[in-house]
mmCIF file of C-alpha atoms in Angstrom:
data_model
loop_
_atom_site.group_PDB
_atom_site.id
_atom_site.type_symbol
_atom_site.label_atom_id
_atom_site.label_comp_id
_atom_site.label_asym_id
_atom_site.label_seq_id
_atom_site.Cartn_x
_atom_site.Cartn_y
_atom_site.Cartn_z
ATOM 1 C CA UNK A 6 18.016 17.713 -9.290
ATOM 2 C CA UNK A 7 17.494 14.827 -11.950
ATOM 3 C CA UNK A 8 15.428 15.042 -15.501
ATOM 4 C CA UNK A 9 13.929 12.280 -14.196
ATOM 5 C CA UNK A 10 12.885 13.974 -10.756
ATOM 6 C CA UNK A 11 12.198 16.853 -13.087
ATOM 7 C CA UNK A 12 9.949 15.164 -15.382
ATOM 8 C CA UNK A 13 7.563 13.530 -12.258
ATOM 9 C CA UNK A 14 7.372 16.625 -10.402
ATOM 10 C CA UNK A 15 5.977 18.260 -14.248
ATOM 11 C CA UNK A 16 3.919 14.868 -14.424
ATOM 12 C CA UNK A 17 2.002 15.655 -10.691
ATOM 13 C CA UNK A 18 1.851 19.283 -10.990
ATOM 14 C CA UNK A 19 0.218 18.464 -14.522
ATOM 15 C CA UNK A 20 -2.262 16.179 -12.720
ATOM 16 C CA UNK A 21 -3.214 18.931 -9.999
ATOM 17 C CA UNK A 22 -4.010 21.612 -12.545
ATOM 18 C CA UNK A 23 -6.262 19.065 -14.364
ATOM 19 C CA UNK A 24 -8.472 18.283 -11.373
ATOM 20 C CA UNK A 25 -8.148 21.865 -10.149
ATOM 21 C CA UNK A 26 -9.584 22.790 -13.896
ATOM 22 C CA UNK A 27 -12.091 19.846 -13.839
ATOM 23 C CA UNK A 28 -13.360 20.838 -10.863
ATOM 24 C CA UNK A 29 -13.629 24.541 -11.039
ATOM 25 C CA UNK A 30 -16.225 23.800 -13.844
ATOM 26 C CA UNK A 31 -18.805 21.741 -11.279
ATOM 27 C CA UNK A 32 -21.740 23.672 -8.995
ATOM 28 C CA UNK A 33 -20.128 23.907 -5.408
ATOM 29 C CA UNK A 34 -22.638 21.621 -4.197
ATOM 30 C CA UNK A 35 -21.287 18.737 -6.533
ATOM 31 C CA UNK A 36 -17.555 19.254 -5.958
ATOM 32 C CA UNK A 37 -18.197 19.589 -1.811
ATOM 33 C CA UNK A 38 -19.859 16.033 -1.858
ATOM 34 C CA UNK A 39 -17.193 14.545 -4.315
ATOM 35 C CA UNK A 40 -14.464 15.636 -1.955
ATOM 36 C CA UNK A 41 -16.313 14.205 0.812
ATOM 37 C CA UNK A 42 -16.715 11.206 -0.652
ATOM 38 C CA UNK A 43 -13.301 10.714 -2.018
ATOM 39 C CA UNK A 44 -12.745 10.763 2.278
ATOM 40 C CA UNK A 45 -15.264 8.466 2.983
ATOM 41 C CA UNK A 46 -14.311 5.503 0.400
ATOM 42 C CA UNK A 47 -10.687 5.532 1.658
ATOM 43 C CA UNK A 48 -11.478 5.911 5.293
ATOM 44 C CA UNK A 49 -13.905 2.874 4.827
ATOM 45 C CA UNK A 50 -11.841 0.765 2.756
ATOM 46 C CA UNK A 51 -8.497 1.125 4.890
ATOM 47 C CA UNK A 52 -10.048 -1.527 7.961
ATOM 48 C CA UNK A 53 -11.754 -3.424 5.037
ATOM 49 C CA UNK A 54 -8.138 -4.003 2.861
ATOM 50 C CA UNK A 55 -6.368 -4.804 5.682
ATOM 51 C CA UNK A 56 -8.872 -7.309 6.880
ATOM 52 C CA UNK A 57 -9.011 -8.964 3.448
ATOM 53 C CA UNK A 58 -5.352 -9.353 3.406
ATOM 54 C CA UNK A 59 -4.925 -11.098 6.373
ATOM 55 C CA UNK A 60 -7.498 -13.475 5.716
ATOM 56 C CA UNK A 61 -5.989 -14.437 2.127
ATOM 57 C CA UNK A 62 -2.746 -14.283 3.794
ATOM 58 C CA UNK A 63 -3.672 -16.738 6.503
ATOM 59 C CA UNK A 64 -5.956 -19.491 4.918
ATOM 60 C CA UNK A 65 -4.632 -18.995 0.787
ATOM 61 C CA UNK A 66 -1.178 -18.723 1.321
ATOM 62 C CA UNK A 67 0.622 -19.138 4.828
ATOM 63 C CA UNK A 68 0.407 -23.011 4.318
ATOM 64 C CA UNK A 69 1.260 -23.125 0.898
ATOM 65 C CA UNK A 70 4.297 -21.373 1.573
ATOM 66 C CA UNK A 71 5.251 -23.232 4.925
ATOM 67 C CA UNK A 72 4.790 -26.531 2.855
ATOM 68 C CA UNK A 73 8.266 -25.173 0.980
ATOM 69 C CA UNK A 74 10.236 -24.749 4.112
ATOM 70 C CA UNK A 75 9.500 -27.991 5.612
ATOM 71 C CA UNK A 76 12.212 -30.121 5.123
ATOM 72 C CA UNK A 77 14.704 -27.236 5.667
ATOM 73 C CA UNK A 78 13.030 -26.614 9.123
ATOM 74 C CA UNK A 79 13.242 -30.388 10.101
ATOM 75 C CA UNK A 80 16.740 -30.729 9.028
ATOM 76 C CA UNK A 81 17.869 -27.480 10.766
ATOM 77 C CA UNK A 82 16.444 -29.442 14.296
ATOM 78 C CA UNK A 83 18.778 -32.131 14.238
ATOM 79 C CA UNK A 84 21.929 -29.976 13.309
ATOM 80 C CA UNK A 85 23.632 -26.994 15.469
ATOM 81 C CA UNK A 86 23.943 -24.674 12.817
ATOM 82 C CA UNK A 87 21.717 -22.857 11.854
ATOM 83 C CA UNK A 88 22.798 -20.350 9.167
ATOM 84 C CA UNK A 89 22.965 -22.514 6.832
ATOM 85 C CA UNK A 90 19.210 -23.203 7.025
ATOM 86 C CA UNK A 91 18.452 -20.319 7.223
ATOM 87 C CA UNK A 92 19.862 -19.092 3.858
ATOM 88 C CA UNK A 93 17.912 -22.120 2.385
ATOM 89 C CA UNK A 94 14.786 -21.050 4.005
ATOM 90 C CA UNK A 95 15.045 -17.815 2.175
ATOM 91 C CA UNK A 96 15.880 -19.296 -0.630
ATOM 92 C CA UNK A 97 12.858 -21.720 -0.736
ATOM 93 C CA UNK A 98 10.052 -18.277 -0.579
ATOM 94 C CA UNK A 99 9.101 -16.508 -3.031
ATOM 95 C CA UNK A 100 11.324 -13.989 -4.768
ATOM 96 C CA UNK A 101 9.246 -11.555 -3.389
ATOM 97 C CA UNK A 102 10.124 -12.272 0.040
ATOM 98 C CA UNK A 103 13.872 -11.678 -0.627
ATOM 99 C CA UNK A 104 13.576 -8.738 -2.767
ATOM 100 C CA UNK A 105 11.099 -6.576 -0.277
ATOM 101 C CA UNK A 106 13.259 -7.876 3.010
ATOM 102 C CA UNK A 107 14.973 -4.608 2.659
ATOM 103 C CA UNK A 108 11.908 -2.315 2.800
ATOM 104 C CA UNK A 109 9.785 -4.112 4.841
ATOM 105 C CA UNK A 110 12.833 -4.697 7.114
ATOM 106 C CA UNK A 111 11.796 -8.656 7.753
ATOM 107 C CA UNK A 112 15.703 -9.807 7.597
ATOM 108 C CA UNK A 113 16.590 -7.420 11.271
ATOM 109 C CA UNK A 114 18.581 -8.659 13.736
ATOM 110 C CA UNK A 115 15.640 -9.115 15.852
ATOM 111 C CA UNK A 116 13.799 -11.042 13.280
ATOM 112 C CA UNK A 117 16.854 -13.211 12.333
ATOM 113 C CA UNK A 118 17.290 -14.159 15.987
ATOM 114 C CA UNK A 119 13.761 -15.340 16.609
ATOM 115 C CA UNK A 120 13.746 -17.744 13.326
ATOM 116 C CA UNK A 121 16.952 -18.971 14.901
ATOM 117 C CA UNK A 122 15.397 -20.064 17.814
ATOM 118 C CA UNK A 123 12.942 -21.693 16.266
ATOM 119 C CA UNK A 124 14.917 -23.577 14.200
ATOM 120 C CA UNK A 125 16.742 -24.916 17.207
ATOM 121 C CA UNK A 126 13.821 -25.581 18.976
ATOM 122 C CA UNK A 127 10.438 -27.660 18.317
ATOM 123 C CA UNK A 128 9.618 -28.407 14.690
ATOM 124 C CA UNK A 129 5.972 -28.555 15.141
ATOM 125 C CA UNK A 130 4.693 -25.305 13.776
ATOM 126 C CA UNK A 131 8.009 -23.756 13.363
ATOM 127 C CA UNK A 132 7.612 -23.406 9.362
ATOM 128 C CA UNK A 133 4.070 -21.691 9.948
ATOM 129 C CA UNK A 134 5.776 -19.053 12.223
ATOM 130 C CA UNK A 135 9.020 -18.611 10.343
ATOM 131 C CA UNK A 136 6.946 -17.834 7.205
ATOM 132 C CA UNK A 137 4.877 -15.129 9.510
ATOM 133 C CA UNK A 138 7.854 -13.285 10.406
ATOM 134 C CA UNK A 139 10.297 -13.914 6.983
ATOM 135 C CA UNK A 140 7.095 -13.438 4.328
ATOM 136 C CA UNK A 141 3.778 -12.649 5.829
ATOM 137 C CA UNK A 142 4.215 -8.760 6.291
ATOM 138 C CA UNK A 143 5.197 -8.838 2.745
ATOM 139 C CA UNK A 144 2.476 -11.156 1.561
ATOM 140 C CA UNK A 145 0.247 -9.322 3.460
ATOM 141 C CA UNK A 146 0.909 -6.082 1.990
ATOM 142 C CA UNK A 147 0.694 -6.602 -1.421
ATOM 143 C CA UNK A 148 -2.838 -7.657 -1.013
ATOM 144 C CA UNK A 149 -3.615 -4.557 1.137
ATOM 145 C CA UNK A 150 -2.677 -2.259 -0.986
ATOM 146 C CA UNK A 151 -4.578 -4.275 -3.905
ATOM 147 C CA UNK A 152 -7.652 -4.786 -2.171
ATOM 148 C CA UNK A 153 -7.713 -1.361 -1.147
ATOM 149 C CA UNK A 154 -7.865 -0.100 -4.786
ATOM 150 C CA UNK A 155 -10.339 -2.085 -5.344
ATOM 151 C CA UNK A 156 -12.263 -1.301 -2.775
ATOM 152 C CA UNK A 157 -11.579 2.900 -2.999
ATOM 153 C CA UNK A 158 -12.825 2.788 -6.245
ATOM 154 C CA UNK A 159 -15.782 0.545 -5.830
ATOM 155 C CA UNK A 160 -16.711 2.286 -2.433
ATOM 156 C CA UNK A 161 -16.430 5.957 -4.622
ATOM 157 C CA UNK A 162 -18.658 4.713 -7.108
ATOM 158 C CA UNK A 163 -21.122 3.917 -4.603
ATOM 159 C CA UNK A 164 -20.657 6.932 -2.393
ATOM 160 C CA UNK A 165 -20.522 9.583 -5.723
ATOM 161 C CA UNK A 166 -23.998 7.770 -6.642
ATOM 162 C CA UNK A 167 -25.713 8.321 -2.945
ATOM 163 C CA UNK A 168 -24.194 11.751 -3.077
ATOM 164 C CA UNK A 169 -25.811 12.707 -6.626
ATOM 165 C CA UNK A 170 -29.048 11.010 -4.873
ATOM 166 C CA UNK A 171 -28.560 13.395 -2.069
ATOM 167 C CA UNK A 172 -28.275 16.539 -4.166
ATOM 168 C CA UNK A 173 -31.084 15.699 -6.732
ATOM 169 C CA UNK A 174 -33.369 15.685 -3.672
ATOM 170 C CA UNK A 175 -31.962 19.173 -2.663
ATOM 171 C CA UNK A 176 -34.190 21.655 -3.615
ATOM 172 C CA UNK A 177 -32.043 24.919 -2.845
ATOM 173 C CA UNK A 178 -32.065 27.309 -6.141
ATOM 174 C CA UNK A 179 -28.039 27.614 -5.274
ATOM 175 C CA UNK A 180 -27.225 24.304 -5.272
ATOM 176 C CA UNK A 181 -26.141 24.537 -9.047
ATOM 177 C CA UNK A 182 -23.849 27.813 -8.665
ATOM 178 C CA UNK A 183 -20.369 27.547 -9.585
ATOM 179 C CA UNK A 184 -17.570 28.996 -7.031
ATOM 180 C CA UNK A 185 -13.947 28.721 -9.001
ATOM 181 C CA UNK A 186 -12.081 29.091 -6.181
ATOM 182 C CA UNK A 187 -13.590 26.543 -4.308
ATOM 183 C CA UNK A 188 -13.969 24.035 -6.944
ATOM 184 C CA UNK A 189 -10.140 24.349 -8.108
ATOM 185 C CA UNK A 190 -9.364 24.294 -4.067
ATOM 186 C CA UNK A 191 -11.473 21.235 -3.850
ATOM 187 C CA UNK A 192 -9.834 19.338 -6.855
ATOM 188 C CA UNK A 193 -6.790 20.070 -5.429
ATOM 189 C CA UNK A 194 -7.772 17.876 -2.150
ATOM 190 C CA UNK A 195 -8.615 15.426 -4.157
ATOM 191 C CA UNK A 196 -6.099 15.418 -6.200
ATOM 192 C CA UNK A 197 -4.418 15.101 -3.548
ATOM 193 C CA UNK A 198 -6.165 11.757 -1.938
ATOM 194 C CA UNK A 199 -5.339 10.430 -5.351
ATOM 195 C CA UNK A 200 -1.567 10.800 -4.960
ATOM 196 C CA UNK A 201 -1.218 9.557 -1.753
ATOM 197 C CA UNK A 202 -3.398 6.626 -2.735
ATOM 198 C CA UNK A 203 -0.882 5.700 -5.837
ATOM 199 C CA UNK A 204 2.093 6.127 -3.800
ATOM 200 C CA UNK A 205 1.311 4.596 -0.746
ATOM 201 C CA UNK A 206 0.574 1.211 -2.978
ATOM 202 C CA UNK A 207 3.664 1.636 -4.880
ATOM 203 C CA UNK A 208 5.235 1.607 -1.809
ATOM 204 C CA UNK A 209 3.906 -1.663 -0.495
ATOM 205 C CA UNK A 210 4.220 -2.700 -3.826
ATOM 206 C CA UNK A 211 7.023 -1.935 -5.939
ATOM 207 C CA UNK A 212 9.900 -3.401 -2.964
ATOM 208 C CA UNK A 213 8.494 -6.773 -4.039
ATOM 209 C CA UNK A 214 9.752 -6.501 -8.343
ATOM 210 C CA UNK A 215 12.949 -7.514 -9.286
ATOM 211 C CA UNK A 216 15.945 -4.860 -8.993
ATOM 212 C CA UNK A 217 15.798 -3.834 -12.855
ATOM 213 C CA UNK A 218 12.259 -2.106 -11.944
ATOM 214 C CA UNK A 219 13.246 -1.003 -8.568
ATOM 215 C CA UNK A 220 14.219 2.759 -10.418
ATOM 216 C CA UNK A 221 10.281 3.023 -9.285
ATOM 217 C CA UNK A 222 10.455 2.903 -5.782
ATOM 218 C CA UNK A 223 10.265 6.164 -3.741
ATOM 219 C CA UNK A 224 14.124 5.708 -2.610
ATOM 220 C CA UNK A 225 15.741 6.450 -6.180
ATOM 221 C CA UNK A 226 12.941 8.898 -6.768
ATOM 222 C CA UNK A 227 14.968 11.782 -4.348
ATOM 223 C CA UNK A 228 15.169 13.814 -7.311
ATOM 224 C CA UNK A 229 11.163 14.717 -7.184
ATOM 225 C CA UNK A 230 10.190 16.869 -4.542
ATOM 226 C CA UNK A 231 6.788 16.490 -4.980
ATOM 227 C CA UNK A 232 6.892 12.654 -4.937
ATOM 228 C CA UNK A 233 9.000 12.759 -1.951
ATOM 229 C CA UNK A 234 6.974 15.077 0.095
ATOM 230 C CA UNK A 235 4.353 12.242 -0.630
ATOM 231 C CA UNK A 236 6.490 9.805 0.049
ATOM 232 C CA UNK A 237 7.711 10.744 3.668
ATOM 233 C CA UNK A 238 4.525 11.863 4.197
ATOM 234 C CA UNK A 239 2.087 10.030 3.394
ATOM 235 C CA UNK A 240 -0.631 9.376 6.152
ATOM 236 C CA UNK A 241 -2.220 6.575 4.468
ATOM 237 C CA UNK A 242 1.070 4.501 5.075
ATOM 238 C CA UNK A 243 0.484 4.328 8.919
ATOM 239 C CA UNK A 244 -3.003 2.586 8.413
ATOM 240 C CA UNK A 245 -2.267 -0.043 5.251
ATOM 241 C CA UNK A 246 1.159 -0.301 6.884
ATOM 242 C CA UNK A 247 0.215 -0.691 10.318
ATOM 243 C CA UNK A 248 1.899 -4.034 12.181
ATOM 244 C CA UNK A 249 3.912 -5.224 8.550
ATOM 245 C CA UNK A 250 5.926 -1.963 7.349
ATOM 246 C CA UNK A 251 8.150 0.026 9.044
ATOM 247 C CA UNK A 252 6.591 3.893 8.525
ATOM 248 C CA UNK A 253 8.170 6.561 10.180
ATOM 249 C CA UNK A 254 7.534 10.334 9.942
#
């Protein structure tokens, strides 16, 4: 095992005492509906990102970035090689597009074959759907996972507030008891949400940085058990990943 996988394993174990601590300190009451709502904000914001991101995706940047394929597309119809074009293609999208093509797995055999074909076949529209299958998925989910952290934490904000509402109006003489166990238990879920939060964006995220900063991403983090567990394992992947990266348990 690596210092380095060392070090983040330390780094999250670190971060589960301190909620579990946090926690145990708060009335059972308080640290039930905190949990819940931790739940509720990402279960609501999931549909929400991903709904966002397509939207951007399809009227902020799908044209922009067909505009820069083009001429390469036009070209590629009156010629009977394609490869060429192709390289050019990729060459004309953003870096971003090249760099995640590995994680998001938009450069397969199957993939390559269909741009092919439309390359050799009519221009009209081609660029539009070449950019859908080369750089959408990507486009698409870097703005998921962004507007999902937006939308977690402003959707916890509100749901924490309607939840204090809820328990001032609760007039049971227990309701400000403290239960260790369970709080520590219950900042351990959450905790928990957190985690899988952070690394499910850095997953959708960090493929899309230039190779000196890919020493982030969860393939050259093997040496952290913790982060790996996560990593394969993370549940929030199927939804923000759904239909643009490949997720596999």
């Amino acid at each position: 095992m690596s210092i380095y996988g060392v070090l983040v394993d330390i780094a999250i174990l670190a971060l589960f005492f301190l909620y579990a601590h946090k926690n145990s300190k708060l009335s059972q009451i308080t640290v039930v509906i905190e949990t819940v709502c931790h739940f509720l904000a990402a279960v609501i914001a999931v549909p929400l990102a991903n709904l966002l991101a397509q939207l951007s995706y399809k009227y902020f940047f799908r044209g922009a970035i067909a505009e820069r394929i083009e001429g390469v597309v036009a070209e590629a119809a009156n010629t009977t090689s394609s490869t060429d074009h192709l390289k050019r293609i990729l060459d004309s999208l953003p870096k971003m597009v090249s760099y995640a093509a590995g994680s998001y797995q938009t450069l397969t055999e199957e993939s390559t074959e269909k741009v092919n074909a439309l390359l050799r076949g009519d221009v009209s529209g081609s660029a539009e759907k070449i950019v859908d299958i080369l750089a959408g998925p990507v486009v698409e989910g870097v703005f998921r996972a962004t507007y999902f952290v937006i939308l977690f934490c402003g959707l916890l904000y509100l749901t924490k507030s309607l939840g204090a509402f809820l328990e001032n109006m609760m007039m049971n003489a227990d309701r400000g008891s403290h239960n260790a166990p369970l709080g520590a238990a219950m900042g351990c879920i959450k905790c928990a949400v957190f985690v899988t939060i952070v690394i499910a964006c850095m997953r959708l995220c960090i493929p899309t940085i230039p190779e000196q900063w890919q020493f982030l991403s969860g393939e050259n983090l093997t040496g952290s058990l913790l982060f790996r567990m996560f990593y394969d394992q993370n549940i929030l992947m199927v939804f923000l990943g759904k239909g643009i990266y490949p997720v596999g348990f």
